CSV table of C-alpha atoms in Angstrom, one decimal:
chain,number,residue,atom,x,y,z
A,8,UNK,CA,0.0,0.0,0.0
A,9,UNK,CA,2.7,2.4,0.6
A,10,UNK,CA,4.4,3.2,-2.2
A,11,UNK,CA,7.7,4.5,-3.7
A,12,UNK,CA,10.5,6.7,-2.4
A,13,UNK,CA,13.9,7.3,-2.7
A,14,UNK,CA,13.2,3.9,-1.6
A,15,UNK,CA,10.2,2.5,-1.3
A,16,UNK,CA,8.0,3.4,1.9
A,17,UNK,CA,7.8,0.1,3.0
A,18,UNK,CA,11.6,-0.6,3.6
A,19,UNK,CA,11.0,2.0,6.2
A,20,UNK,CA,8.0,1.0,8.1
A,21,UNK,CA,9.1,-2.3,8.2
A,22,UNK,CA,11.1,-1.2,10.9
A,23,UNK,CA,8.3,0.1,13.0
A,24,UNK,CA,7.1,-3.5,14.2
A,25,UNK,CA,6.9,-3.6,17.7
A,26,UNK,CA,5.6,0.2,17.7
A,27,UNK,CA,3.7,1.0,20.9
A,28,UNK,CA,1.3,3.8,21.5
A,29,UNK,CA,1.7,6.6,22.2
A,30,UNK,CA,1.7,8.6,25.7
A,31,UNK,CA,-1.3,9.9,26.9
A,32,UNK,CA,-2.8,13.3,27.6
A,33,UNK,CA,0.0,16.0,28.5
A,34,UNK,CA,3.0,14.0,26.8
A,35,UNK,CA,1.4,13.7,23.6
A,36,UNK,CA,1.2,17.3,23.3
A,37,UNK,CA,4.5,17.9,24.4
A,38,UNK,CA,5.9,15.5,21.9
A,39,UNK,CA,4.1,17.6,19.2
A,40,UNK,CA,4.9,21.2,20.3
A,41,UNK,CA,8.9,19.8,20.5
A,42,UNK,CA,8.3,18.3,16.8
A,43,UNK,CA,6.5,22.0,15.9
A,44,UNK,CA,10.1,23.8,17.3
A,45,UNK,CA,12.2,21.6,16.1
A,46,UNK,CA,10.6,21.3,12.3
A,47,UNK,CA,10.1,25.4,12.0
A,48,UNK,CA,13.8,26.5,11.1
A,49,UNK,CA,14.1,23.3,8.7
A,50,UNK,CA,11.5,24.3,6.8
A,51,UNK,CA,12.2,28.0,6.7
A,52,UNK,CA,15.6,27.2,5.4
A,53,UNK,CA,14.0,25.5,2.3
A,54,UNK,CA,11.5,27.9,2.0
A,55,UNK,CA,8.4,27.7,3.6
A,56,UNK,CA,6.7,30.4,4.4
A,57,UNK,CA,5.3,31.0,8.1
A,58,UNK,CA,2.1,31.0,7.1
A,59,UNK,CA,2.1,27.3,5.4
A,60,UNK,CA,3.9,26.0,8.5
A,61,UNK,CA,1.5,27.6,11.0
A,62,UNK,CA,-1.7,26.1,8.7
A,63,UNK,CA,-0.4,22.6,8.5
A,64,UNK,CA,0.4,22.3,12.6
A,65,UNK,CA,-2.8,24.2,13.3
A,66,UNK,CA,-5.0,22.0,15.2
A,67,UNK,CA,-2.7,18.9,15.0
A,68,UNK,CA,-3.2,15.8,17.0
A,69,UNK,CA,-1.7,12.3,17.2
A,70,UNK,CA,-3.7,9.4,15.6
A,71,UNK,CA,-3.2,6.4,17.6
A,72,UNK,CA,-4.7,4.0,14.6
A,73,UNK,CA,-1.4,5.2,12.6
A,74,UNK,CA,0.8,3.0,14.6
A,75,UNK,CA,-1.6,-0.1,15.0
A,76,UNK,CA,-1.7,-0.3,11.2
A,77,UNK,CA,2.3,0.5,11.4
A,78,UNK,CA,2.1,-3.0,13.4
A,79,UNK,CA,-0.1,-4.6,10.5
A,80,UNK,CA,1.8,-4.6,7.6
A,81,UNK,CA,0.2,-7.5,4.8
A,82,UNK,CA,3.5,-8.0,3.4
A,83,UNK,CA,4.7,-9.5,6.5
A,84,UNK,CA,1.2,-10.9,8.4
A,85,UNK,CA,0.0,-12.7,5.7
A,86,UNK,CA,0.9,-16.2,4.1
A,87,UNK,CA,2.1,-16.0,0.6
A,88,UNK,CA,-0.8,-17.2,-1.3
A,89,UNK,CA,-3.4,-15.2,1.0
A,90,UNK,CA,-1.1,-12.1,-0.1
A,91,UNK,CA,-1.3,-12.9,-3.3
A,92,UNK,CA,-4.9,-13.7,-3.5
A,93,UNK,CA,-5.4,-10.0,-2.0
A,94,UNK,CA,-3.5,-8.7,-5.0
A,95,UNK,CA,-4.6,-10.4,-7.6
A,96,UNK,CA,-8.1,-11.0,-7.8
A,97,UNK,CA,-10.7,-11.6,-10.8
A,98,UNK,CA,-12.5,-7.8,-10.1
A,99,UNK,CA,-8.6,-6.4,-10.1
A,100,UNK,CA,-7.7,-8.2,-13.4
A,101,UNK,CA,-10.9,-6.8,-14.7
A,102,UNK,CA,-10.8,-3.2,-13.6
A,103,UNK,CA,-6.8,-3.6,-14.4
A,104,UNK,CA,-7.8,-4.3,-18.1
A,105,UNK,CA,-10.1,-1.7,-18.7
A,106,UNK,CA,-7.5,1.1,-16.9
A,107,UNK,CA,-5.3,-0.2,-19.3
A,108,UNK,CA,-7.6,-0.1,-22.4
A,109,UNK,CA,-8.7,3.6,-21.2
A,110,UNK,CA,-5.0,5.0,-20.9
A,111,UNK,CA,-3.7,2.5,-23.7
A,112,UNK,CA,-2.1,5.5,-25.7
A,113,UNK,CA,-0.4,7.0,-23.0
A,114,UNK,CA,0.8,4.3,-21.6
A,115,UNK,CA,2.8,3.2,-25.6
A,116,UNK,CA,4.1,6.8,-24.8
A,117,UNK,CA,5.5,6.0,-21.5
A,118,UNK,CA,7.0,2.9,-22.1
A,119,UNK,CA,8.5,4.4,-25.0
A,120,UNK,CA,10.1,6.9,-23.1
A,121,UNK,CA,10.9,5.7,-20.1
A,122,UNK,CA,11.4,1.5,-21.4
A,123,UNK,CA,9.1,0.8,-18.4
A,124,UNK,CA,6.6,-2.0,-19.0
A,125,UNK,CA,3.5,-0.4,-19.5
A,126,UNK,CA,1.4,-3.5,-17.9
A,127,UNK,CA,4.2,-3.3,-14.9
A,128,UNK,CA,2.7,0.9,-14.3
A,129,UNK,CA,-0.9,-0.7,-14.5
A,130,UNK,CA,-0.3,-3.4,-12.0
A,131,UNK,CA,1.6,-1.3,-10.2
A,132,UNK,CA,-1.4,1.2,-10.4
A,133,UNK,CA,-4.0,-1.6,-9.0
A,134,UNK,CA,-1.8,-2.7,-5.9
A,135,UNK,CA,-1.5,0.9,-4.9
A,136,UNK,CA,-4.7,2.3,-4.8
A,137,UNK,CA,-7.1,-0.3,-6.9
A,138,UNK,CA,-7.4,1.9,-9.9
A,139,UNK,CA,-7.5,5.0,-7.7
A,140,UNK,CA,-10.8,3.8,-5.9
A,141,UNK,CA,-8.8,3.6,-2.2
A,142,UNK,CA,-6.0,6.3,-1.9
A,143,UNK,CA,-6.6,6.6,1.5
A,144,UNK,CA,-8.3,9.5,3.4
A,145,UNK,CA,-5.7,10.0,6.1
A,146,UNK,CA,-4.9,13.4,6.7
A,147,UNK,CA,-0.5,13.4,5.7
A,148,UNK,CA,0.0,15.7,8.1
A,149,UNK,CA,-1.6,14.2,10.9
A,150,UNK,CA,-0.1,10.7,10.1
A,151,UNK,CA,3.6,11.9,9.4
A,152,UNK,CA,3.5,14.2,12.7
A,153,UNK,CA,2.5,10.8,14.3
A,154,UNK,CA,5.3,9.0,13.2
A,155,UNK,CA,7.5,11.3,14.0
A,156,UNK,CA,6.6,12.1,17.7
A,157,UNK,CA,6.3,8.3,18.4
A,158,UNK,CA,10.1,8.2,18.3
A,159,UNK,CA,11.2,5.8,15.6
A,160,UNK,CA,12.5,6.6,12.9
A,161,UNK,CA,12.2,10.0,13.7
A,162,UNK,CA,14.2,11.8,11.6
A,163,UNK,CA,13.0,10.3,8.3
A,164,UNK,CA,9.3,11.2,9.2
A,165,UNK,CA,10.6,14.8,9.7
A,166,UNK,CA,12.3,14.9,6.4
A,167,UNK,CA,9.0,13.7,5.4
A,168,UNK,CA,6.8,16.4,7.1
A,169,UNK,CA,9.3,19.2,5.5
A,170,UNK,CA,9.0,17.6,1.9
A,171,UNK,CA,5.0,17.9,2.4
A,172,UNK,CA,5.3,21.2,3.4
A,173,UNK,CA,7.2,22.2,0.2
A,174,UNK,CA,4.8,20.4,-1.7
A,175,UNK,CA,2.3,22.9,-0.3
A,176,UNK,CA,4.5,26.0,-0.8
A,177,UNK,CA,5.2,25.2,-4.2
A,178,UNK,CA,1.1,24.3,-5.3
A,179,UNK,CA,0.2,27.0,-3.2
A,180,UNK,CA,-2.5,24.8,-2.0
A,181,UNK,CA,-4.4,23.9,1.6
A,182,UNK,CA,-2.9,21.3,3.6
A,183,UNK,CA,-6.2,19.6,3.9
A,184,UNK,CA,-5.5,18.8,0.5
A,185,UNK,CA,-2.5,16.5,1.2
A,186,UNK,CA,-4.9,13.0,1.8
A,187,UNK,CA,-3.1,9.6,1.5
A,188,UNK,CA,-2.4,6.4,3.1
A,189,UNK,CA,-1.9,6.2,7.2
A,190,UNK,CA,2.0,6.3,6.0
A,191,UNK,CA,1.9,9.6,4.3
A,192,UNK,CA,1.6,8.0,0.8
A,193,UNK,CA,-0.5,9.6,-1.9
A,194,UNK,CA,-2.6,9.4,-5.4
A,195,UNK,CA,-2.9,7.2,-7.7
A,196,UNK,CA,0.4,5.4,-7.3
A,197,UNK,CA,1.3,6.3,-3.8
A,198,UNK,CA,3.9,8.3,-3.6
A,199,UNK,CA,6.0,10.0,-0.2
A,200,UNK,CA,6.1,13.9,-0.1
A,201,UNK,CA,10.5,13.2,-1.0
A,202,UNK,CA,9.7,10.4,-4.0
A,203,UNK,CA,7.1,13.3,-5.1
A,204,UNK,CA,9.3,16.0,-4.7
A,205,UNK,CA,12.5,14.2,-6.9
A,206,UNK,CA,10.3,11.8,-9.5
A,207,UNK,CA,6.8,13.5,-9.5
A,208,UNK,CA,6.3,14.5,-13.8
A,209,UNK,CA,3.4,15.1,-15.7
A,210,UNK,CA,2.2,13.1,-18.4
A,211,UNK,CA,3.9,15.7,-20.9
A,212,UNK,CA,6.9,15.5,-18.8
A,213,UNK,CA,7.0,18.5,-17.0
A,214,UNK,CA,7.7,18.8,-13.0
A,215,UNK,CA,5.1,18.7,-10.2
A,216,UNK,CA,2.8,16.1,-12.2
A,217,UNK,CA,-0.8,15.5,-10.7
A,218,UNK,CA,-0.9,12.7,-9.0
A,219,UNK,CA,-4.2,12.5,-6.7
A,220,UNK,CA,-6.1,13.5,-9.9
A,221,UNK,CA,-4.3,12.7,-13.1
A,222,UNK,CA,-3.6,9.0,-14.1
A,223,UNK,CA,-1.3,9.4,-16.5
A,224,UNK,CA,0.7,12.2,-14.6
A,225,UNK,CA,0.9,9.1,-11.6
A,226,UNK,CA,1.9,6.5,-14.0
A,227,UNK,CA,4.3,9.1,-15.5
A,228,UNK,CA,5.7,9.5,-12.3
A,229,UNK,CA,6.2,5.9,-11.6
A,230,UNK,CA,7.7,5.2,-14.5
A,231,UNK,CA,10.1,7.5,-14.2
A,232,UNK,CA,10.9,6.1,-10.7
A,233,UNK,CA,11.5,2.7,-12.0
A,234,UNK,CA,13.7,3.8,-14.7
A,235,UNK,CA,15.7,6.5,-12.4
A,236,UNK,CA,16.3,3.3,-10.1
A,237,UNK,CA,17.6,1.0,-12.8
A,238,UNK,CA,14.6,-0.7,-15.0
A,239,UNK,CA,16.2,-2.4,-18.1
A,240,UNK,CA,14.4,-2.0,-21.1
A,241,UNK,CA,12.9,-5.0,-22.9
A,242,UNK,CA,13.1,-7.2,-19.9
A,243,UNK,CA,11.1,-8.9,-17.8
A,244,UNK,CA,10.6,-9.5,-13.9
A,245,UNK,CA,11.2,-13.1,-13.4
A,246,UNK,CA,10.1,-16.6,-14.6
A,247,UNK,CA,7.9,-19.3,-13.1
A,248,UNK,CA,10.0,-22.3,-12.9
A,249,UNK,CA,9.9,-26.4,-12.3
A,250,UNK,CA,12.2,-27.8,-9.6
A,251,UNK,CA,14.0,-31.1,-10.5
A,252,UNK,CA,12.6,-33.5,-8.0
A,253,UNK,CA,14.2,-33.6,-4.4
A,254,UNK,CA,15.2,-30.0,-5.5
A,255,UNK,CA,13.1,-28.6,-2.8
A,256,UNK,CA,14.8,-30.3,0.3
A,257,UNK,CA,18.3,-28.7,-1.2
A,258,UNK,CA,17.7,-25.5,1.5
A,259,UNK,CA,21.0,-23.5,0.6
A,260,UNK,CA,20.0,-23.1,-2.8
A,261,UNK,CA,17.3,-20.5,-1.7
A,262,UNK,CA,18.3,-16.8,-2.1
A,263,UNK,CA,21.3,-18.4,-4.0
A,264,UNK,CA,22.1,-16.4,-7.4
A,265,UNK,CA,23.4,-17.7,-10.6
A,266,UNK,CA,23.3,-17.6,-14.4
A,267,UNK,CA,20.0,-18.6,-15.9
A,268,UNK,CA,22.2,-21.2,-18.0
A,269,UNK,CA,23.6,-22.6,-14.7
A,270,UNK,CA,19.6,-22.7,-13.0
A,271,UNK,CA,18.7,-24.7,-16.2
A,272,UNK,CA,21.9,-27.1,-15.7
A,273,UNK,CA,20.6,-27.3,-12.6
A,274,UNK,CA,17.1,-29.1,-13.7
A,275,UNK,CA,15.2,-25.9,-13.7
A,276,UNK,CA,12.6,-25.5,-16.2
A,277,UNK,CA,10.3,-22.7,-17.3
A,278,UNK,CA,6.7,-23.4,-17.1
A,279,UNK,CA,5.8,-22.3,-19.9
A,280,UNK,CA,8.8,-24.2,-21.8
A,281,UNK,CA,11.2,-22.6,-24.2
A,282,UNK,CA,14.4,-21.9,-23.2
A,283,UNK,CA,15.5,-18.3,-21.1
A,284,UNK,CA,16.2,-15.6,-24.1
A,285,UNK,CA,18.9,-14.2,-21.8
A,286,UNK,CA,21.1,-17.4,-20.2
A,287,UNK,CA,24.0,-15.4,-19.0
A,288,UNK,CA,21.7,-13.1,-17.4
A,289,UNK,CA,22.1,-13.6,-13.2
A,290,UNK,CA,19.0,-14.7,-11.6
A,291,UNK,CA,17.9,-15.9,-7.9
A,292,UNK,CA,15.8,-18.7,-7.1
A,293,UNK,CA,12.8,-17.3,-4.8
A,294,UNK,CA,10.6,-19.8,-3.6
A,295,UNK,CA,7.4,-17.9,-1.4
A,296,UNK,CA,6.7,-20.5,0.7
A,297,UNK,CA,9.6,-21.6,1.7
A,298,UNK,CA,10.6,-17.7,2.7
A,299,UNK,CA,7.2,-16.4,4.3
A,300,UNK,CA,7.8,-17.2,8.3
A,301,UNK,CA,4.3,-17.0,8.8
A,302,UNK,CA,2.8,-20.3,8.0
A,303,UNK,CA,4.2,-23.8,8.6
A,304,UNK,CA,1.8,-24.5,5.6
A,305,UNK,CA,2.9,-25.5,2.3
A,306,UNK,CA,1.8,-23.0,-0.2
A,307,UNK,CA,1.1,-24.6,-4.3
A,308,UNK,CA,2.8,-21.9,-5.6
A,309,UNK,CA,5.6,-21.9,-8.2
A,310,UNK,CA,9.3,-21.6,-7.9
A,311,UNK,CA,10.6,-18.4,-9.5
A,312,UNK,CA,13.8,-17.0,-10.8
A,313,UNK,CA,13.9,-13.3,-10.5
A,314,UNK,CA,15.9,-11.1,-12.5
A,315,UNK,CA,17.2,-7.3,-12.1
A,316,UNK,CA,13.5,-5.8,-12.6
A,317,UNK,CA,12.3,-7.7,-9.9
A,318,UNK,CA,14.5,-5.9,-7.4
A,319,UNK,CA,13.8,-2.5,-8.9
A,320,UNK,CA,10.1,-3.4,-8.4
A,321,UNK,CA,11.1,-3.9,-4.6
A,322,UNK,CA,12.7,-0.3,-4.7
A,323,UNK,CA,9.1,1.0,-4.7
A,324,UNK,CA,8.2,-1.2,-2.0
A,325,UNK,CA,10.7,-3.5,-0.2
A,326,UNK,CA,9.2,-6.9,-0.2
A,327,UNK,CA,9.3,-9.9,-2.7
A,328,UNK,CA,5.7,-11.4,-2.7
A,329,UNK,CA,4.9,-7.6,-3.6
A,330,UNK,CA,7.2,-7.4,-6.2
A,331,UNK,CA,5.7,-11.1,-7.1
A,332,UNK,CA,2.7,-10.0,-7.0
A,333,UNK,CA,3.2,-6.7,-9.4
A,334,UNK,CA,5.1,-9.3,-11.7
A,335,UNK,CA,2.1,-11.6,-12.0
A,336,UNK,CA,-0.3,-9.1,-12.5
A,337,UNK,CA,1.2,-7.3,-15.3
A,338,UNK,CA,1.9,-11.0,-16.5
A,339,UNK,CA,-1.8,-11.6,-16.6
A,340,UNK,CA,-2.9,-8.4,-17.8
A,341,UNK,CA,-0.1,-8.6,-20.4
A,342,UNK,CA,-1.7,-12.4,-21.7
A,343,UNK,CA,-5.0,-11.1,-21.8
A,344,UNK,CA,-4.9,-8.5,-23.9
A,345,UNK,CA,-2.4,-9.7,-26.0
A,346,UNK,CA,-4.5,-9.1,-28.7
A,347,UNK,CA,-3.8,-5.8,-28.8
């Protein structure tokens, strides 16, 4: 749900498991006034006014629901295939193929220009916010100033209080407009204030793109995320794979990397047969539910070899079964309208 940064979101909240609550009553108010002095020369050095800083604190309180969800995160509560069956569902595929028919154009252009898979921004687009239909109604404020008081990971939650602020200097808009996720993330494709501030483009590749109300200005923003954090053109994610039998039970090759030639020597064999069109190319055996702590269950999923795109995928959030799950998508969508 959270979605890209510098990097992604999520490689930061995962280190807020085992967040408590916050004080109560007096300390909670303390906690924010000390965030209010502390933030007010930060942002006056990058140049916000007094005026925007005074509207954004005005009336601020802490949201104690921000750090039970920080506790919550699907990635890591879930088994793999209940994950993935949150992802990728048959209404998601649906609504994924007519976003893609609806934008189909623009998304040729991006892909063109930024040699991002254009069914990669689409699935990418559904995981986020489903199409746009959940963004989230948290006030960014509010949540980041949360964050931030509750003591960890203090410092990047500030950082990310002064980018929002600059994002409402330079729009010269309300801070009530800044809605996102519990975790500061917003529009379409869920983007930090930071990620916002250094990737946000318009669709005609312009700064300062729209992304709570423009599509294409998100996706154009995302793409040019990926390719800023190393997306190879022409490539793929990753490729489902059959284990050799009594390949399973040899444990130390998980995580283990390798040509795709030497996988193959190996016994490993793409589903969908064919041989791999790149076999120097270095790939790493991921197998979900052997990797997912959270179930002693054993998962009918595939074995995968992931490539380079996979782990720029994770950029935008850090977690393999959601860079799995992005992959798949955009695989399905890809096969079903491949009559286009």
């Amino acid at each position: 749900m959270v979605a890209a940064r510098v990097a992604a979101v999520l490689i930061v909240t995962m280190a807020l498991a085992g967040f408590g609550s916050l004080r109560a009553g007096e300390a909670q108010d303390t906690a924010f006034a000390t965030l209010k002095s502390e933030l007010w020369p930060v942002a006056e050095r990058e140049g916000v006014s007094r005026e925007t800083f005074d509207a954004a604190f005005a009336r601020l309180e802490p949201d104690p629901e921000v750090l039970r969800l920080a506790n919550r995160q699907p990635e890591f509560t879930l088994t793999a295939t209940q994950y993935l069956d949150r992802i990728i569902t048959p209404a998601r595929i649906a609504d994924g193929k007519a976003a893609y028919l609806k934008y189909e154009a623009k998304l040729k252009v991006l892909e063109r220009r930024y040699g991002v898979s254009r069914f990669v921004l689409v699935a990418i687009w559904g995981a986020e916010s489903d199409f746009g239909n959940k963004q989230g109604s948290w006030a960014v404020f509010r949540s980041l100033a949360t964050l931030a008081a509750s003591g960890r990971r203090a410092d990047f939650w500030k950082t990310q209080i002064v980018e929002a602020l600059k994002i409402v200097e330079n729009q010269r808009i309300s801070p009530d407009k800044l809605s996102g996720s519990w975790a500061g993330a917003m529009g379409h494709t869920q983007f930090i204030p930071s990620t916002y501030n250094k990737f946000g483009v318009s669709f005609s590749g312009t700064p300062r793109g729209d992304i709570w109300d423009n599509p294409a200005d998100a996706m154009a923003s995302t793409a040019n995320y990926l390719a800023q954090s190393g997306w190879q053109r022409g490539r793929t994610w990753g490729y489902a794979v059959r284990l050799p039998d009594g390949f399973q039970t040899i444990d130390e090759m998980e995580a283990s990397t390798r040509p795709l030639e030497g996988w193959r020597k190996l016994g490993l064999k793409r589903e969908t047969g064919g041989r791999f069109p790149r076999p120097a190319e270095t790939a790493r055996l991921f197998q979900p539910e052997k990797t997912n702590p959270f179930t002693a269950e054993k998962a009918n999923l595939s074995a995968f070899l992931t490539i380079a795109n996979f782990d720029v995928i994770k950029t935008y959030n850090n977690s393999d079964l959601y860079a799995l799950a992005v992959g798949l998508l955009a695989d399905r969508l890809a096969d079903e309208l491949s009559w286009r």
